[in-house]
Amino acid sequence: MTVKAIMVTILTDELTRRGVSSLTPYDCEEIVERLIERLTELELSLAAREITDARDP
């Protein structure tokens, strides 16, 4: 099972526990894909900030 599939399962389980049943498995997969994209962007931004901060005296 891939990390993405695990994340989709976790998201689906958490939404169900909170009474949200209107989202389809495809919706959950799209949400997870967007989360991964946003986390990747954040990681790159933080890495760039670290590099910039390391260069400044």
Steps between C-alpha positions, in 0.01 A plus 500: 500500500639841405530796735234676295260207539565492873432872525173459306395224740585711804313801359195289417502345848535837674221658295273202571572528874384859482182415315611616156379251244433723200851474353581226254824301503601707196441822700721370779770405251491850349525657846801283584668586168452871572634457854811328364550780247462767767735320739758467224472873425538579870803273531667668201420846634646417840812351343547813287459716810762295684745542213434874483536539876825301497648734237412819690753591768 
